[in-house]
mmCIF file of C-alpha atoms in Angstrom:
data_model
loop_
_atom_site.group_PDB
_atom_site.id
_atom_site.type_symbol
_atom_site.label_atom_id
_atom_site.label_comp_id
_atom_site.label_asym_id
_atom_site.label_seq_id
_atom_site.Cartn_x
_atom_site.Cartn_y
_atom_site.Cartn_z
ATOM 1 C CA UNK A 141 -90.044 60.073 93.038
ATOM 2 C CA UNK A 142 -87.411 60.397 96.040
ATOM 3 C CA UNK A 143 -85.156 62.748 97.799
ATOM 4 C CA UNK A 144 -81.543 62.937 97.226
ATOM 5 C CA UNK A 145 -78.965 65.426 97.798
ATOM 6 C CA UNK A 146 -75.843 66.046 96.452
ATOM 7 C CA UNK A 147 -72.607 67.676 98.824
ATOM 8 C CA UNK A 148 -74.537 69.200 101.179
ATOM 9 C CA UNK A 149 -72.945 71.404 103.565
ATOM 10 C CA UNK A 150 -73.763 73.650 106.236
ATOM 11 C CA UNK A 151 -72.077 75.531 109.288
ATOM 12 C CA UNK A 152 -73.911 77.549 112.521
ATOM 13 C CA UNK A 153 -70.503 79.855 113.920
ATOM 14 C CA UNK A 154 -68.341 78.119 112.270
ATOM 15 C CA UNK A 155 -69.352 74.345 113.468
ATOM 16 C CA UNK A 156 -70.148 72.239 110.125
ATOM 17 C CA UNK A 157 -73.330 70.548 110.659
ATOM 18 C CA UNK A 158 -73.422 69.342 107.381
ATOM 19 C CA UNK A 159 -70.495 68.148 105.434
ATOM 20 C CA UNK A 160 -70.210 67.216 101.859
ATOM 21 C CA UNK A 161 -73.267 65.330 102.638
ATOM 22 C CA UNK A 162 -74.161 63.036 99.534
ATOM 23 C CA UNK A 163 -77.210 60.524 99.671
ATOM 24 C CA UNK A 164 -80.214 59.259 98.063
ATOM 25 C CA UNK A 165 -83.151 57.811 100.133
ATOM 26 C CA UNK A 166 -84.805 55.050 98.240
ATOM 27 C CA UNK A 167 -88.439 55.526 96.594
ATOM 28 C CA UNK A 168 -90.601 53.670 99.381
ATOM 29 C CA UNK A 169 -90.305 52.272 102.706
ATOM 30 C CA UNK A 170 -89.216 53.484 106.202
ATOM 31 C CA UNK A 171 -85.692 54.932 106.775
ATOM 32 C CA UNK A 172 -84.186 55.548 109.747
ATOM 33 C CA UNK A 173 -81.713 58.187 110.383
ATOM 34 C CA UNK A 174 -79.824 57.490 113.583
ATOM 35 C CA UNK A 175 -76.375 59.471 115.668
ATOM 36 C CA UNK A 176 -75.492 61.443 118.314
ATOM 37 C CA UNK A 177 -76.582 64.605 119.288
ATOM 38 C CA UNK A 178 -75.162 67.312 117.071
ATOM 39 C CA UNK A 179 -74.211 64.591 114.018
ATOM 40 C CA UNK A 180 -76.677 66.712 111.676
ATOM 41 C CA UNK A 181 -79.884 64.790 111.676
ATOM 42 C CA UNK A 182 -82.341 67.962 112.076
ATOM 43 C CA UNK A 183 -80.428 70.118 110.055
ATOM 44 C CA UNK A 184 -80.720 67.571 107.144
ATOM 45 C CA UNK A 185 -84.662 67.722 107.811
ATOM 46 C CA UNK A 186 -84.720 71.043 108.111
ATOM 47 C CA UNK A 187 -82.474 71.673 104.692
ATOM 48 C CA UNK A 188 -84.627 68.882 102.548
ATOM 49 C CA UNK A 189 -87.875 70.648 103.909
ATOM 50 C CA UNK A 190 -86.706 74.182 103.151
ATOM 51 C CA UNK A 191 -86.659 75.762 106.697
ATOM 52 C CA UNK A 192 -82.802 76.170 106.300
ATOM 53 C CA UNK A 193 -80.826 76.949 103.107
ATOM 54 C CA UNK A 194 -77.730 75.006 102.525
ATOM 55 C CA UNK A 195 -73.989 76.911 102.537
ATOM 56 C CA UNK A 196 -73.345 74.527 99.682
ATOM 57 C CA UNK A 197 -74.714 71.219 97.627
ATOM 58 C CA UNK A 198 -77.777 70.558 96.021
ATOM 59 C CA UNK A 199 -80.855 68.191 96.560
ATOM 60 C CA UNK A 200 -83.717 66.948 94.291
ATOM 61 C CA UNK A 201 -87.065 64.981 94.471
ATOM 62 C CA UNK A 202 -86.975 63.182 91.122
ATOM 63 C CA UNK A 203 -84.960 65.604 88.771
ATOM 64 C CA UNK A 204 -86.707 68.861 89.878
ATOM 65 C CA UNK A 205 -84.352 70.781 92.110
ATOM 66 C CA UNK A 206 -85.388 72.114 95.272
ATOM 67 C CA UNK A 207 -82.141 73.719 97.009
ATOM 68 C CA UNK A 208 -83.445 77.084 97.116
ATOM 69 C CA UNK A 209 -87.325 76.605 97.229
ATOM 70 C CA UNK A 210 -89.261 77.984 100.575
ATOM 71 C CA UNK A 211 -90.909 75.790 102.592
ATOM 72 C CA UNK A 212 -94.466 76.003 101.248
ATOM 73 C CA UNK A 213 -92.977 74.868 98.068
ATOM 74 C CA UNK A 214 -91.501 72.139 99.041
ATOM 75 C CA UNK A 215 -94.705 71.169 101.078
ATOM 76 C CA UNK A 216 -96.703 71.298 97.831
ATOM 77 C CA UNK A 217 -94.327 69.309 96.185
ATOM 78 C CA UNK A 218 -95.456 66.398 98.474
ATOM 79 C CA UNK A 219 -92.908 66.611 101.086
ATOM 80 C CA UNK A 220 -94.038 67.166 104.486
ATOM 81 C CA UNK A 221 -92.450 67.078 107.922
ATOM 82 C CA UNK A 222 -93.056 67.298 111.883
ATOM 83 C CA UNK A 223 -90.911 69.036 114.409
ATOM 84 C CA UNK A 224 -89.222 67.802 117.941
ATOM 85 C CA UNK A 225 -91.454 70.894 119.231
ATOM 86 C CA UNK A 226 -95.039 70.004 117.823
ATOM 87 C CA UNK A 227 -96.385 73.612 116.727
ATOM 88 C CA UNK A 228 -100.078 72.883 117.151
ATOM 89 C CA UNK A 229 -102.093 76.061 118.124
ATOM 90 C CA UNK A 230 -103.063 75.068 121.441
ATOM 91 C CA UNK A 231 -106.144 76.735 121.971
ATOM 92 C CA UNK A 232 -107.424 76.006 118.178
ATOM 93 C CA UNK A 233 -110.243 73.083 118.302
ATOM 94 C CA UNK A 234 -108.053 69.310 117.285
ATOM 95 C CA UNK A 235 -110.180 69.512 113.861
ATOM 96 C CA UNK A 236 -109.083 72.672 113.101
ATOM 97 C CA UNK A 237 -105.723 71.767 113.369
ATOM 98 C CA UNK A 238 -105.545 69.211 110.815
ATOM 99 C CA UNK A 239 -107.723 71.052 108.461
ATOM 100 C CA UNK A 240 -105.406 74.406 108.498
ATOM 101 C CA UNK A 241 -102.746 71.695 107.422
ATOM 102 C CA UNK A 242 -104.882 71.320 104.201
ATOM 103 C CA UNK A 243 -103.373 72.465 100.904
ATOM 104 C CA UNK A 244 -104.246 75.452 98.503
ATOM 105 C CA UNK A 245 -107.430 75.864 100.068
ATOM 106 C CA UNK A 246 -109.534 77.943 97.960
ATOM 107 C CA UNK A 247 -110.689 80.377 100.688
ATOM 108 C CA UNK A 248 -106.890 81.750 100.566
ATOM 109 C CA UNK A 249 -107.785 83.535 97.613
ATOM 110 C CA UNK A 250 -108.716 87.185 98.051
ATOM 111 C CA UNK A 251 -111.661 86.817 95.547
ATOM 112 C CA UNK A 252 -112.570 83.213 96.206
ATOM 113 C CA UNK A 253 -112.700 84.506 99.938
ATOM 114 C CA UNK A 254 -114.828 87.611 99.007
ATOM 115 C CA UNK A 255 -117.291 85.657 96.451
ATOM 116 C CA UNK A 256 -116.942 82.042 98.260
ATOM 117 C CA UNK A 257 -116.505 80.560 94.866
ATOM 118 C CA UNK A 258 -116.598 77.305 95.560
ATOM 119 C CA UNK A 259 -115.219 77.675 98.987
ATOM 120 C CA UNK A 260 -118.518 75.743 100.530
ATOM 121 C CA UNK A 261 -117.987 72.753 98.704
ATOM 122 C CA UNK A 262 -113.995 72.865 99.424
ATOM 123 C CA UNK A 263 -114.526 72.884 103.117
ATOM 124 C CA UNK A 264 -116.577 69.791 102.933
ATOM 125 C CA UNK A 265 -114.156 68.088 101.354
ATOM 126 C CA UNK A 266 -111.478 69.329 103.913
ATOM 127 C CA UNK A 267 -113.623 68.636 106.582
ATOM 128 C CA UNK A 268 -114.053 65.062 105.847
ATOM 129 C CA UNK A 269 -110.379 64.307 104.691
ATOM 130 C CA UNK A 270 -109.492 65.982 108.082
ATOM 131 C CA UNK A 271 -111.730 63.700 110.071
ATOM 132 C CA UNK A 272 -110.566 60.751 107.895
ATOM 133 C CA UNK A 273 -106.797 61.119 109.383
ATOM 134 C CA UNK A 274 -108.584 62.271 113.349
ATOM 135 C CA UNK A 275 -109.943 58.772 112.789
ATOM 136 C CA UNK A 276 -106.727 57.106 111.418
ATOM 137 C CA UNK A 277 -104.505 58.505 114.461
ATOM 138 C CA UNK A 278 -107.176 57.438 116.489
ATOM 139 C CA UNK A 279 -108.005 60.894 117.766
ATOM 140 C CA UNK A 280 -111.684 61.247 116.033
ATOM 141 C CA UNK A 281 -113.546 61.338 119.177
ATOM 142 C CA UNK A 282 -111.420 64.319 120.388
ATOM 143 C CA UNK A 283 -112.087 66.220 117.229
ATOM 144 C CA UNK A 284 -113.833 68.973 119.349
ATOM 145 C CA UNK A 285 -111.382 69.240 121.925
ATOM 146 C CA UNK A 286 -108.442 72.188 122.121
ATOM 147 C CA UNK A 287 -105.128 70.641 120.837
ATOM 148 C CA UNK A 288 -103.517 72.323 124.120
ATOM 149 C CA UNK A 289 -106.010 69.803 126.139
ATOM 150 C CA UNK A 290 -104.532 66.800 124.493
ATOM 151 C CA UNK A 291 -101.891 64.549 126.480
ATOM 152 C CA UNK A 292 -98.156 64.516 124.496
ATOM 153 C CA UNK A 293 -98.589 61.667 123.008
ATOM 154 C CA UNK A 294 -102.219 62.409 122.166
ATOM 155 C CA UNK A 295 -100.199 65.767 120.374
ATOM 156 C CA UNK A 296 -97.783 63.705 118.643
ATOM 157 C CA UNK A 297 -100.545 61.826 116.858
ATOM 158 C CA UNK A 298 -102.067 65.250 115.942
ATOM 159 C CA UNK A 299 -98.987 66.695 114.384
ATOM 160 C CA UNK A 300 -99.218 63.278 112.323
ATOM 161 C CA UNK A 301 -102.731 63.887 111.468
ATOM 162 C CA UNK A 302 -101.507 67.100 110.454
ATOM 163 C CA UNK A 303 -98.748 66.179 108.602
ATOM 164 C CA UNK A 304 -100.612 63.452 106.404
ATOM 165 C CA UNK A 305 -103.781 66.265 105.990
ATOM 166 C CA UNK A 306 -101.178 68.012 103.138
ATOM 167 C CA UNK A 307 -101.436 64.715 101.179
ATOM 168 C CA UNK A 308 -97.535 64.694 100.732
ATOM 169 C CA UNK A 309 -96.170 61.032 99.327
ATOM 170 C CA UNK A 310 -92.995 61.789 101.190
ATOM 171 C CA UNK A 311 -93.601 61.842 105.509
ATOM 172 C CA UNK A 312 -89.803 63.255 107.444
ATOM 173 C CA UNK A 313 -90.620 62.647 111.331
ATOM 174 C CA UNK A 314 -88.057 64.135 113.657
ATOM 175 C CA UNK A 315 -88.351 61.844 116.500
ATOM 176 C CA UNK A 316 -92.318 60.735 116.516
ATOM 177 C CA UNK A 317 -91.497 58.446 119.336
ATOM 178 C CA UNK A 318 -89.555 60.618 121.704
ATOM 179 C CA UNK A 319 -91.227 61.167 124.928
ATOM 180 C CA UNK A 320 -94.118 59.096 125.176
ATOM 181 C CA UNK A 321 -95.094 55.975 127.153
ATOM 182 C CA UNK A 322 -94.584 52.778 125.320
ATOM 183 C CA UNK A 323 -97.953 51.882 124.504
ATOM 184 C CA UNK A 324 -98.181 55.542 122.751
ATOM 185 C CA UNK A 325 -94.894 53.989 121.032
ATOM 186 C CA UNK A 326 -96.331 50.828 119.294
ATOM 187 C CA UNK A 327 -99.322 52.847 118.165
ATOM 188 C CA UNK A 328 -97.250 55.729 116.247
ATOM 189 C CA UNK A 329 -94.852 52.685 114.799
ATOM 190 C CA UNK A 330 -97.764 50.335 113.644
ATOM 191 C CA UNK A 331 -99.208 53.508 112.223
ATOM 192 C CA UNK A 332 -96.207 53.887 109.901
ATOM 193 C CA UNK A 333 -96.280 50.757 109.212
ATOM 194 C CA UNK A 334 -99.628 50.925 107.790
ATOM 195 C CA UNK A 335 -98.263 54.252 106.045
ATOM 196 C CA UNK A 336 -95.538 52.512 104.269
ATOM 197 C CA UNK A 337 -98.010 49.799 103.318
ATOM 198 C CA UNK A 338 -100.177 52.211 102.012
ATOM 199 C CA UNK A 339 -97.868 53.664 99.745
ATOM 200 C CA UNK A 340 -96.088 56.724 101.511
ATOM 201 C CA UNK A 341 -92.055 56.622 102.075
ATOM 202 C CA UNK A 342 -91.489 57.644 105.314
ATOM 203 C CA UNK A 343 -87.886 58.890 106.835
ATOM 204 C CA UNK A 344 -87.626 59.380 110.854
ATOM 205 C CA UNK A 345 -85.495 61.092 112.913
ATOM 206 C CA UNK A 346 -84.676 58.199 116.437
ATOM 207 C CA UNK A 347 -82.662 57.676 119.090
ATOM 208 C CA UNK A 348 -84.841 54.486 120.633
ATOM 209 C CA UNK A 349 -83.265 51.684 118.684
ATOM 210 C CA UNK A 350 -85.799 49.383 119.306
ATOM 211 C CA UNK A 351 -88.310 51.360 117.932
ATOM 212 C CA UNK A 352 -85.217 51.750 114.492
ATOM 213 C CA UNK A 353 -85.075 47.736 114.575
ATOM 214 C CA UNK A 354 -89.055 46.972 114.673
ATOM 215 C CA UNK A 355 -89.793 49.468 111.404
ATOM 216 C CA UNK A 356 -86.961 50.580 109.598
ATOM 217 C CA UNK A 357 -86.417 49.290 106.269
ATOM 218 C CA UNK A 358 -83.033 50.911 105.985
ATOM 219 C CA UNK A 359 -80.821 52.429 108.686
ATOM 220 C CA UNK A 360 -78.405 55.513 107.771
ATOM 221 C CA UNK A 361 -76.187 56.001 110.298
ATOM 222 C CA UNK A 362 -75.223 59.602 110.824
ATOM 223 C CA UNK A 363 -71.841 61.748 112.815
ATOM 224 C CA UNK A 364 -70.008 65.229 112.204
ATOM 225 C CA UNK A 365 -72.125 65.811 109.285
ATOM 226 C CA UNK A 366 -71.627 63.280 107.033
ATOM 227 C CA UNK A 367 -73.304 59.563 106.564
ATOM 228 C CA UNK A 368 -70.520 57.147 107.869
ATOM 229 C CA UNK A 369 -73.012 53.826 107.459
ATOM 230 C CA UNK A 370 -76.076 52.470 105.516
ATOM 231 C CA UNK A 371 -77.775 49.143 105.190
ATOM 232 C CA UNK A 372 -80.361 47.147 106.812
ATOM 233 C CA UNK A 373 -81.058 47.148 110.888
ATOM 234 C CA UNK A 374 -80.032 43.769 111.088
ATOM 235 C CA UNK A 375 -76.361 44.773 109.400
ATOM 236 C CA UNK A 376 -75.927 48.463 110.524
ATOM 237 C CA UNK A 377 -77.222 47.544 114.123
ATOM 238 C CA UNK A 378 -75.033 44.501 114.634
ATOM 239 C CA UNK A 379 -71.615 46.340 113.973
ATOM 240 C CA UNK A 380 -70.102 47.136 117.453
ATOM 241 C CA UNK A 381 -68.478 50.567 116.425
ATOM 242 C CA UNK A 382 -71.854 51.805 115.304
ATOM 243 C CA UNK A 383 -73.355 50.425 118.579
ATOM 244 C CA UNK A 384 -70.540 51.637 121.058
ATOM 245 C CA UNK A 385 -69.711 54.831 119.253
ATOM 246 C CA UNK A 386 -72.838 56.389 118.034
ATOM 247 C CA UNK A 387 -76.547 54.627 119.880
ATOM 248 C CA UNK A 388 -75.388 53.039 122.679
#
């Protein structure tokens, strides 16, 4: 199944940061969405993920309509995201991080809680699935350790752990590169990479364009709201008004 969205619009005071915004990400794959500041990139995330509530529009995954579904509905459906501010509890163990991210644990349940009905056996499972992503992020040997101890780019790879403990198909990453040294960079891109590979579809949120040209499979090119380009790095990045205008 994939995302798509049909006229979506939406204003803060009056400014449209969405407008008449139609699109349809393909099934699999890495997208890129690129801009300026303010073109509408994070609102779109935060729309398609339920944090925000369109002014107008609708959008989908398959044919089941999500426009006015909260967040933890959406994030059940398979669709989960990470934010330019990470929102790890800092002073909660790394593990425990990833294994809150887990869904519809059993233990939420007032009587499961109460009778631990099979609770036990649940947080085995989620103990090992959450060390299975620690050790795909490359952060199992800092399982133990307080997220808040972690360096940023350490935290980025948690908020991916996290992210990929809700077992969504569908991955939204605003800006997983952003502010971390380049070696930190080629680690979080090969990881997608190995994502996409794996099956997920993954759509990020950049500004580095090198990081757009090494993974993206398509490139959607956004300003004032709407999409004004789409296509492949190699024919979206090449066209000077896109360069000049909008990344450079």
């Amino acid at each position: 199944m994939n995302l798509r969205c049909e006229h979506l619009s939406k204003s803060f005071d009056g400014t449209r940061a969405l407008s008449d915004l139609t699109l349809e990400f393909p099934a699999s794959g890495v997208v890129a969405i690129i801009g300026p500041n303010g073109a509408g990139k994070t609102t779109l995330i935060n729309v398609l993920t339920g944090f925000l509530n369109p002014d107008g529009g609708r959008f989908f995954l398959g044919e089941r309509e999500l426009s006015r579904l909260p967040a933890h509905k959406i994030a059940r459906l398979g669709v989960a995201r990470t934010f330019q501010d990470l929102r790890l509890i800092a002073q909660v163990p790394v593990l425990e991080n990833v294994m809150l991210a887990r869904p519809n644990q059993k233990g939420e349940g007032l009587l499961r809680a109460l009778f631990r009905v099979g609770v036990a056996a649940e947080e085995r499972r989620n103990y090992e699935e959450a060390m299975r992503w620690l050790e795909f992020v490359g952060l199992g040997a800092a399982a133990s350790q307080m997220a808040g101890e972690l360096s940023y780019g350490q935290q980025k790879l948690l908020t991916l752990a996290c992210c990929l403990a809700t077992d969504a198909k569908i991955l939204l990453l605003d800006e997983p590169v952003a502010g971390v040294h380049p070696e930190m960079v080629s680690k979080i891109l090969d990881l997608m990479v190995q994502l996409r590979d794996a099956g997920k579809q993954i759509v990020f949120i950049e500004h580095d364009i090198a990081s757009v040209r090494r993974v993206a499979d398509l490139v959607i090119v956004m300003d004032q709201g709407r999409v004004i380009a789409q296509g492949k790095p190699a024919e979206v990045l090449e066209r000077p008004e896109i360069m000049e205008a909008y990344v450079a």
